[in-house]
Tab-separated table of C-alpha atoms in Angstrom:
chain	number	residue	atom	x	y	z
A	1	UNK	CA	-10.044	-7.958	27.586
A	2	UNK	CA	-7.484	-5.453	29.489
A	3	UNK	CA	-4.010	-4.516	27.548
A	4	UNK	CA	-1.421	-6.096	29.822
A	5	UNK	CA	1.578	-6.109	27.333
A	6	UNK	CA	3.070	-4.463	24.387
A	7	UNK	CA	6.251	-5.751	22.580
A	8	UNK	CA	7.938	-6.254	19.163
A	9	UNK	CA	9.271	-9.068	17.037
A	10	UNK	CA	11.232	-8.820	13.619
A	11	UNK	CA	9.737	-10.451	10.636
A	12	UNK	CA	12.218	-11.517	8.253
A	13	UNK	CA	11.694	-13.043	4.528
A	14	UNK	CA	13.844	-13.579	1.721
A	15	UNK	CA	12.573	-12.208	-1.689
A	16	UNK	CA	12.020	-14.044	-4.820
A	17	UNK	CA	14.106	-11.424	-6.552
A	18	UNK	CA	15.499	-7.892	-5.631
A	19	UNK	CA	13.083	-5.243	-5.684
A	20	UNK	CA	14.096	-2.218	-7.479
A	21	UNK	CA	12.671	1.135	-8.291
A	22	UNK	CA	13.684	4.685	-8.733
A	23	UNK	CA	13.835	5.318	-5.036
A	24	UNK	CA	15.399	1.760	-3.616
A	25	UNK	CA	16.963	-1.359	-3.967
A	26	UNK	CA	15.501	-4.070	-1.730
A	27	UNK	CA	17.235	-7.841	-1.378
A	28	UNK	CA	15.361	-8.833	1.715
A	29	UNK	CA	12.191	-8.118	3.730
A	30	UNK	CA	12.665	-6.973	7.601
A	31	UNK	CA	9.760	-5.716	9.222
A	32	UNK	CA	8.625	-4.629	12.749
A	33	UNK	CA	5.637	-6.743	14.225
A	34	UNK	CA	3.943	-5.318	17.156
A	35	UNK	CA	2.039	-7.792	19.644
A	36	UNK	CA	-0.344	-6.724	21.975
A	37	UNK	CA	-1.187	-9.271	24.904
A	38	UNK	CA	-4.315	-9.197	26.760
A	39	UNK	CA	-5.133	-10.656	30.177
A	40	UNK	CA	-7.199	-13.423	28.856
A	41	UNK	CA	-4.465	-14.597	26.602
A	42	UNK	CA	-5.410	-12.953	23.289
A	43	UNK	CA	-3.026	-11.549	21.019
A	44	UNK	CA	-3.186	-8.687	18.518
A	45	UNK	CA	-1.106	-8.530	15.944
A	46	UNK	CA	0.222	-5.679	13.665
A	47	UNK	CA	3.026	-4.789	11.039
A	48	UNK	CA	4.976	-2.029	9.678
A	49	UNK	CA	8.152	-1.934	7.361
A	50	UNK	CA	10.634	1.004	7.817
A	51	UNK	CA	10.480	2.763	4.473
A	52	UNK	CA	12.556	5.939	5.007
A	53	UNK	CA	13.022	6.747	1.394
A	54	UNK	CA	9.318	7.540	1.642
A	55	UNK	CA	7.831	7.639	5.299
A	56	UNK	CA	11.567	8.862	6.676
A	57	UNK	CA	11.010	5.736	9.453
A	58	UNK	CA	13.621	3.417	10.442
A	59	UNK	CA	13.608	0.328	12.297
A	60	UNK	CA	14.735	2.453	15.196
A	61	UNK	CA	12.539	5.297	15.261
A	62	UNK	CA	9.394	2.687	15.190
A	63	UNK	CA	10.607	0.935	18.018
A	64	UNK	CA	11.282	4.285	19.566
A	65	UNK	CA	7.876	5.268	19.035
A	66	UNK	CA	6.292	2.129	20.286
A	67	UNK	CA	8.470	2.537	23.332
A	68	UNK	CA	7.135	6.004	24.074
A	69	UNK	CA	3.304	4.908	23.477
A	70	UNK	CA	3.654	1.770	25.788
A	71	UNK	CA	2.849	3.103	28.955
A	72	UNK	CA	-0.231	5.013	27.376
A	73	UNK	CA	-1.776	1.796	26.451
A	74	UNK	CA	-0.797	-0.709	28.832
A	75	UNK	CA	-3.702	-1.082	31.313
A	76	UNK	CA	-6.182	0.010	29.067
A	77	UNK	CA	-9.415	-1.921	27.922
A	78	UNK	CA	-10.166	-2.686	24.399
A	79	UNK	CA	-13.326	-1.368	25.083
A	80	UNK	CA	-11.470	2.052	25.320
A	81	UNK	CA	-10.848	1.767	21.730
A	82	UNK	CA	-11.822	4.815	20.503
A	83	UNK	CA	-9.853	6.579	23.137
A	84	UNK	CA	-6.871	4.078	22.173
A	85	UNK	CA	-6.547	5.346	18.372
A	86	UNK	CA	-6.637	9.070	19.432
A	87	UNK	CA	-3.901	8.514	22.039
A	88	UNK	CA	-2.095	6.901	19.098
A	89	UNK	CA	-2.185	9.802	16.719
A	90	UNK	CA	-1.944	12.930	19.359
A	91	UNK	CA	1.396	11.720	21.241
A	92	UNK	CA	3.544	12.522	18.354
A	93	UNK	CA	3.184	13.837	14.865
A	94	UNK	CA	4.299	11.604	12.176
A	95	UNK	CA	5.572	8.132	12.235
A	96	UNK	CA	2.746	6.949	10.296
A	97	UNK	CA	4.119	3.323	9.703
A	98	UNK	CA	4.434	2.641	13.535
A	99	UNK	CA	1.123	4.367	13.887
A	100	UNK	CA	-0.531	2.052	11.514
A	101	UNK	CA	1.052	-1.062	12.939
A	102	UNK	CA	0.043	-0.540	16.238
A	103	UNK	CA	-3.654	0.275	14.938
A	104	UNK	CA	-3.433	-2.965	12.879
A	105	UNK	CA	-2.945	-5.043	16.181
A	106	UNK	CA	-5.415	-2.611	18.433
A	107	UNK	CA	-8.054	-3.693	15.111
A	108	UNK	CA	-6.908	-7.105	15.388
A	109	UNK	CA	-8.029	-7.424	19.192
A	110	UNK	CA	-11.255	-5.657	18.769
A	111	UNK	CA	-12.417	-7.717	16.057
A	112	UNK	CA	-11.208	-10.786	17.606
A	113	UNK	CA	-13.411	-9.303	21.018
A	114	UNK	CA	-16.312	-9.668	18.871
A	115	UNK	CA	-15.551	-12.806	17.508
A	116	UNK	CA	-15.782	-11.660	13.591
A	117	UNK	CA	-13.009	-11.429	10.847
A	118	UNK	CA	-11.984	-7.537	10.507
A	119	UNK	CA	-13.521	-7.207	7.318
A	120	UNK	CA	-17.018	-7.984	8.843
A	121	UNK	CA	-16.522	-5.697	11.690
A	122	UNK	CA	-15.822	-2.790	9.117
A	123	UNK	CA	-18.729	-3.380	7.239
A	124	UNK	CA	-17.174	-5.580	4.431
A	125	UNK	CA	-18.880	-8.684	2.799
A	126	UNK	CA	-16.202	-9.191	-0.208
A	127	UNK	CA	-13.381	-12.001	0.788
A	128	UNK	CA	-11.712	-12.750	-2.615
A	129	UNK	CA	-9.613	-10.071	-4.485
A	130	UNK	CA	-7.345	-9.835	-7.326
A	131	UNK	CA	-4.023	-8.017	-7.229
A	132	UNK	CA	-1.768	-7.075	-9.704
A	133	UNK	CA	2.229	-7.496	-9.765
A	134	UNK	CA	5.150	-5.224	-9.526
A	135	UNK	CA	7.810	-5.526	-12.272
A	136	UNK	CA	10.817	-4.363	-10.914
A	137	UNK	CA	12.637	-1.562	-12.795
A	138	UNK	CA	15.898	-3.429	-14.608
A	139	UNK	CA	17.022	-3.637	-18.142
A	140	UNK	CA	14.266	-4.024	-20.630
A	141	UNK	CA	14.745	-7.652	-21.906
A	142	UNK	CA	14.784	-8.787	-17.984
A	143	UNK	CA	11.456	-7.072	-17.741
A	144	UNK	CA	10.203	-8.601	-20.502
A	145	UNK	CA	10.895	-11.758	-18.948
A	146	UNK	CA	9.550	-10.855	-15.731
A	147	UNK	CA	6.118	-9.863	-17.273
A	148	UNK	CA	6.351	-12.926	-19.407
A	149	UNK	CA	6.676	-14.827	-16.032
A	150	UNK	CA	3.709	-13.200	-14.469
A	151	UNK	CA	1.541	-13.625	-17.147
A	152	UNK	CA	1.945	-17.266	-16.679
A	153	UNK	CA	1.208	-16.831	-13.127
A	154	UNK	CA	-2.204	-15.692	-13.904
A	155	UNK	CA	-1.670	-12.154	-13.662
A	156	UNK	CA	-3.297	-9.672	-15.962
A	157	UNK	CA	-2.330	-6.710	-14.367
A	158	UNK	CA	1.374	-5.529	-14.368
A	159	UNK	CA	2.541	-2.189	-12.433
A	160	UNK	CA	5.948	-1.179	-14.130
A	161	UNK	CA	8.706	0.353	-12.293
A	162	UNK	CA	9.776	3.161	-13.920
A	163	UNK	CA	11.713	6.456	-13.404
A	164	UNK	CA	15.359	6.623	-13.695
A	165	UNK	CA	15.686	7.679	-17.295
A	166	UNK	CA	13.485	9.264	-19.771
A	167	UNK	CA	14.972	7.482	-22.630
A	168	UNK	CA	15.167	3.966	-21.858
A	169	UNK	CA	11.648	4.442	-19.500
A	170	UNK	CA	10.078	4.843	-23.084
A	171	UNK	CA	11.732	1.882	-24.021
A	172	UNK	CA	10.838	-0.177	-21.631
A	173	UNK	CA	7.035	0.571	-21.453
A	174	UNK	CA	7.056	0.149	-25.462
A	175	UNK	CA	8.848	-3.345	-25.778
A	176	UNK	CA	6.999	-4.361	-22.442
A	177	UNK	CA	3.462	-3.168	-24.165
A	178	UNK	CA	4.097	-4.625	-27.594
A	179	UNK	CA	5.428	-8.340	-26.195
A	180	UNK	CA	2.246	-9.068	-24.345
A	181	UNK	CA	-1.406	-9.673	-25.448
A	182	UNK	CA	-3.427	-7.097	-25.559
A	183	UNK	CA	-5.498	-8.214	-22.541
A	184	UNK	CA	-2.843	-7.324	-20.198
A	185	UNK	CA	-3.276	-3.963	-18.369
A	186	UNK	CA	-0.156	-2.074	-17.264
A	187	UNK	CA	-0.009	0.196	-14.730
A	188	UNK	CA	2.931	2.402	-14.825
A	189	UNK	CA	4.949	3.875	-11.640
A	190	UNK	CA	7.881	6.385	-11.986
A	191	UNK	CA	8.343	6.700	-8.220
A	192	UNK	CA	8.778	10.991	-8.538
A	193	UNK	CA	11.568	10.027	-11.153
A	194	UNK	CA	10.335	12.653	-13.612
A	195	UNK	CA	9.618	16.261	-13.903
A	196	UNK	CA	6.458	17.615	-14.887
A	197	UNK	CA	7.247	18.505	-18.223
A	198	UNK	CA	9.142	15.089	-19.119
A	199	UNK	CA	6.234	13.553	-17.747
A	200	UNK	CA	3.638	14.847	-20.403
A	201	UNK	CA	6.511	14.494	-23.354
A	202	UNK	CA	6.815	10.718	-22.443
A	203	UNK	CA	3.082	10.447	-21.942
A	204	UNK	CA	2.707	12.147	-25.147
A	205	UNK	CA	4.605	9.547	-27.226
A	206	UNK	CA	3.143	6.396	-25.773
A	207	UNK	CA	-0.297	7.865	-26.241
A	208	UNK	CA	0.265	8.420	-29.984
A	209	UNK	CA	1.796	4.899	-30.484
A	210	UNK	CA	-1.787	4.107	-28.707
A	211	UNK	CA	-0.589	2.844	-25.422
A	212	UNK	CA	-2.487	4.371	-22.795
A	213	UNK	CA	-2.076	2.878	-18.965
A	214	UNK	CA	-4.575	2.021	-17.045
A	215	UNK	CA	-2.645	5.099	-15.096
A	216	UNK	CA	0.728	6.885	-14.104
A	217	UNK	CA	1.448	6.454	-10.788
A	218	UNK	CA	3.505	9.757	-8.832
A	219	UNK	CA	5.607	10.547	-11.547
A	220	UNK	CA	6.858	13.698	-10.057
A	221	UNK	CA	8.036	14.491	-6.528
A	222	UNK	CA	5.888	13.934	-3.531
A	223	UNK	CA	5.421	17.988	-2.941
A	224	UNK	CA	5.043	18.886	-6.724
A	225	UNK	CA	1.360	19.495	-6.106
A	226	UNK	CA	1.193	21.800	-9.288
A	227	UNK	CA	3.246	19.314	-11.087
A	228	UNK	CA	0.615	16.723	-10.862
A	229	UNK	CA	-2.340	19.353	-11.732
A	230	UNK	CA	-0.173	20.485	-15.055
A	231	UNK	CA	0.170	16.681	-16.089
A	232	UNK	CA	-3.566	15.751	-15.393
A	233	UNK	CA	-4.343	18.692	-17.795
A	234	UNK	CA	-2.256	17.580	-20.628
A	235	UNK	CA	-2.473	13.659	-20.945
A	236	UNK	CA	-5.195	10.892	-21.820
A	237	UNK	CA	-3.654	8.926	-19.219
A	238	UNK	CA	-5.101	8.801	-15.747
A	239	UNK	CA	-2.780	10.057	-13.032
A	240	UNK	CA	-2.771	8.114	-9.670
A	241	UNK	CA	-1.339	10.307	-6.783
A	242	UNK	CA	0.833	7.885	-4.386
A	243	UNK	CA	3.530	9.550	-2.179
A	244	UNK	CA	1.883	13.431	-2.409
A	245	UNK	CA	-1.087	11.628	-0.152
A	246	UNK	CA	-0.351	10.896	3.361
A	247	UNK	CA	-3.238	13.027	5.436
A	248	UNK	CA	-6.752	13.748	4.620
A	249	UNK	CA	-5.631	17.121	3.890
A	250	UNK	CA	-3.167	16.299	1.528
A	251	UNK	CA	-6.002	14.641	0.022
A	252	UNK	CA	-8.550	17.098	0.323
A	253	UNK	CA	-6.151	19.904	-1.445
A	254	UNK	CA	-5.435	17.661	-4.498
A	255	UNK	CA	-9.085	16.511	-4.921
A	256	UNK	CA	-10.208	20.426	-4.899
A	257	UNK	CA	-7.332	21.411	-7.503
A	258	UNK	CA	-8.543	18.808	-9.451
A	259	UNK	CA	-5.101	17.422	-9.970
A	260	UNK	CA	-5.846	13.666	-9.745
A	261	UNK	CA	-7.729	11.027	-11.295
A	262	UNK	CA	-6.937	8.272	-8.345
A	263	UNK	CA	-5.515	7.718	-5.080
A	264	UNK	CA	-3.563	5.267	-3.668
A	265	UNK	CA	-4.398	4.464	-0.161
A	266	UNK	CA	-1.257	3.007	1.942
A	267	UNK	CA	-1.883	2.164	5.877
A	268	UNK	CA	1.563	2.813	6.159
A	269	UNK	CA	1.119	6.535	4.694
A	270	UNK	CA	-2.328	7.191	6.380
A	271	UNK	CA	-1.077	5.783	9.956
A	272	UNK	CA	-3.180	2.971	9.260
A	273	UNK	CA	-6.807	1.863	8.904
A	274	UNK	CA	-8.920	4.724	10.821
A	275	UNK	CA	-7.615	7.401	8.398
A	276	UNK	CA	-7.414	4.777	5.426
A	277	UNK	CA	-11.317	4.549	5.991
A	278	UNK	CA	-11.874	8.101	6.190
A	279	UNK	CA	-9.830	8.837	3.097
A	280	UNK	CA	-11.652	6.220	1.122
A	281	UNK	CA	-14.991	8.364	2.075
A	282	UNK	CA	-13.171	11.650	1.135
A	283	UNK	CA	-12.526	10.323	-2.384
A	284	UNK	CA	-16.081	9.078	-2.952
A	285	UNK	CA	-17.448	12.496	-1.895
A	286	UNK	CA	-15.331	13.730	-4.817
A	287	UNK	CA	-16.233	11.006	-7.014
A	288	UNK	CA	-12.720	9.693	-7.176
A	289	UNK	CA	-11.688	5.645	-7.231
A	290	UNK	CA	-8.814	4.372	-5.387
A	291	UNK	CA	-6.604	2.109	-5.310
A	292	UNK	CA	-5.528	0.050	-1.935
A	293	UNK	CA	-1.848	-0.616	-2.135
A	294	UNK	CA	1.267	-1.367	0.185
A	295	UNK	CA	4.620	-1.185	0.835
A	296	UNK	CA	6.915	-3.971	0.374
A	297	UNK	CA	5.842	-5.635	3.863
A	298	UNK	CA	4.903	-8.771	5.338
A	299	UNK	CA	1.547	-10.808	5.371
A	300	UNK	CA	0.130	-8.918	8.299
A	301	UNK	CA	0.024	-5.388	7.295
A	302	UNK	CA	-1.089	-6.814	3.839
A	303	UNK	CA	-3.949	-8.679	5.045
A	304	UNK	CA	-5.147	-5.743	6.820
A	305	UNK	CA	-5.090	-3.697	3.719
A	306	UNK	CA	-7.074	-6.645	2.237
A	307	UNK	CA	-9.851	-6.276	4.966
A	308	UNK	CA	-9.941	-2.249	4.062
A	309	UNK	CA	-10.355	-2.860	0.334
A	310	UNK	CA	-13.701	-5.204	1.599
A	311	UNK	CA	-14.885	-2.040	3.969
A	312	UNK	CA	-14.534	0.232	0.851
A	313	UNK	CA	-14.990	-2.321	-2.007
A	314	UNK	CA	-17.514	0.703	-3.698
A	315	UNK	CA	-14.775	3.039	-3.720
A	316	UNK	CA	-11.443	1.017	-3.934
A	317	UNK	CA	-11.879	-0.741	-7.205
A	318	UNK	CA	-7.916	-1.618	-7.772
A	319	UNK	CA	-5.940	-3.458	-5.664
A	320	UNK	CA	-2.130	-3.573	-5.488
A	321	UNK	CA	-1.588	-5.953	-2.496
A	322	UNK	CA	1.383	-7.562	-4.094
A	323	UNK	CA	3.992	-7.735	-1.629
A	324	UNK	CA	3.378	-11.478	-0.122
A	325	UNK	CA	3.585	-12.926	-3.786
A	326	UNK	CA	6.938	-11.374	-4.038
A	327	UNK	CA	8.458	-13.226	-1.250
A	328	UNK	CA	10.078	-16.614	-1.487
A	329	UNK	CA	8.822	-17.413	1.981
A	330	UNK	CA	7.684	-16.229	5.117
A	331	UNK	CA	7.255	-17.050	8.674
A	332	UNK	CA	3.707	-15.958	9.613
A	333	UNK	CA	0.634	-18.159	9.743
A	334	UNK	CA	-2.563	-17.836	8.409
A	335	UNK	CA	-5.800	-19.151	6.615
A	336	UNK	CA	-5.896	-16.288	4.039
A	337	UNK	CA	-4.876	-17.583	0.838
A	338	UNK	CA	-2.208	-15.990	-0.809
A	339	UNK	CA	-2.512	-17.346	-4.287
A	340	UNK	CA	-0.226	-15.360	-6.557
A	341	UNK	CA	-3.044	-12.788	-8.168
A	342	UNK	CA	-5.834	-14.027	-6.154
A	343	UNK	CA	-6.074	-13.459	-2.588
A	344	UNK	CA	-9.067	-14.766	-0.398
A	345	UNK	CA	-9.992	-13.820	3.402
A	346	UNK	CA	-10.597	-16.400	5.714
A	347	UNK	CA	-13.342	-16.370	8.341
A	348	UNK	CA	-10.533	-16.351	10.907
A	349	UNK	CA	-11.614	-13.501	13.896
A	350	UNK	CA	-9.887	-10.506	13.450
A	351	UNK	CA	-7.094	-9.705	10.597
A	352	UNK	CA	-6.094	-13.538	10.340
A	353	UNK	CA	-2.393	-13.416	10.310
A	354	UNK	CA	-0.120	-14.633	13.570
A	355	UNK	CA	3.198	-14.702	14.083
């Protein structure tokens, strides 16, 4: 299987409702799909979404990266897989989402060449997973209504977006907690919206009321490493790092400092599957569990995350891969079952999604 062409397409999809966090407001999905074509007609599919507020990438920068890398890959055989992966990561720094999309396409091709689903190639066996659902930041009554609707749809774990106003955040969390059955788990995500002292103040207030979320995700700025440690040393609620961890070095520093309880692995941050697998292994060496998460993206990249979750099911114990469920529709073709809270991988070779 020799690579003969690389080209891109835009995947557009409507959302069921706007996606709102302390960092951004999104009304529709627009992703970059990368397609690698081989001389035998086999196609490898990858995908990434520009999220400039988090990764610094735009659609233009992602396309520019692919244009730069393309001549270095065309003509190579998929048998040179390790060399190709190294090329992706050494030709430029940063560009983590674009690198991830290209990696996913290469992993898709490699698994197809071996005639196995990607999760099997990576050593995984689990095919069925349960994800949470994101409750976008809004007025309290609307967030309660969205939470009730999610429970009706079968979700037992909700990720509550907060972080724009400490007083309103406390009101939202308490109201949602009081409105739901106690078997419904809450995850809190402030998306860098608070200071360390504000985080401790709010979490102490919740804890005094007996409200201890499954975790609080990235309450402080991504570069506020000391802030994370300050919070962890003062609250009962487990602390999960998201935007603070892109690289293995980022993770190693936080793990050495004992500044966090959990790590959120996202392919768009780790620059693809290769580093995501290594990050899971690093976390395991410190006895720290992981969550696999996603940006607001389509079924190709979300499916790739599920395959990684299968490969590292012993350490990736939390799933936050709800992006496909947030879409009203999408044009991709797949036998993977995205059934609200339940995601079931297919036996199709590779990632299992076409576009």
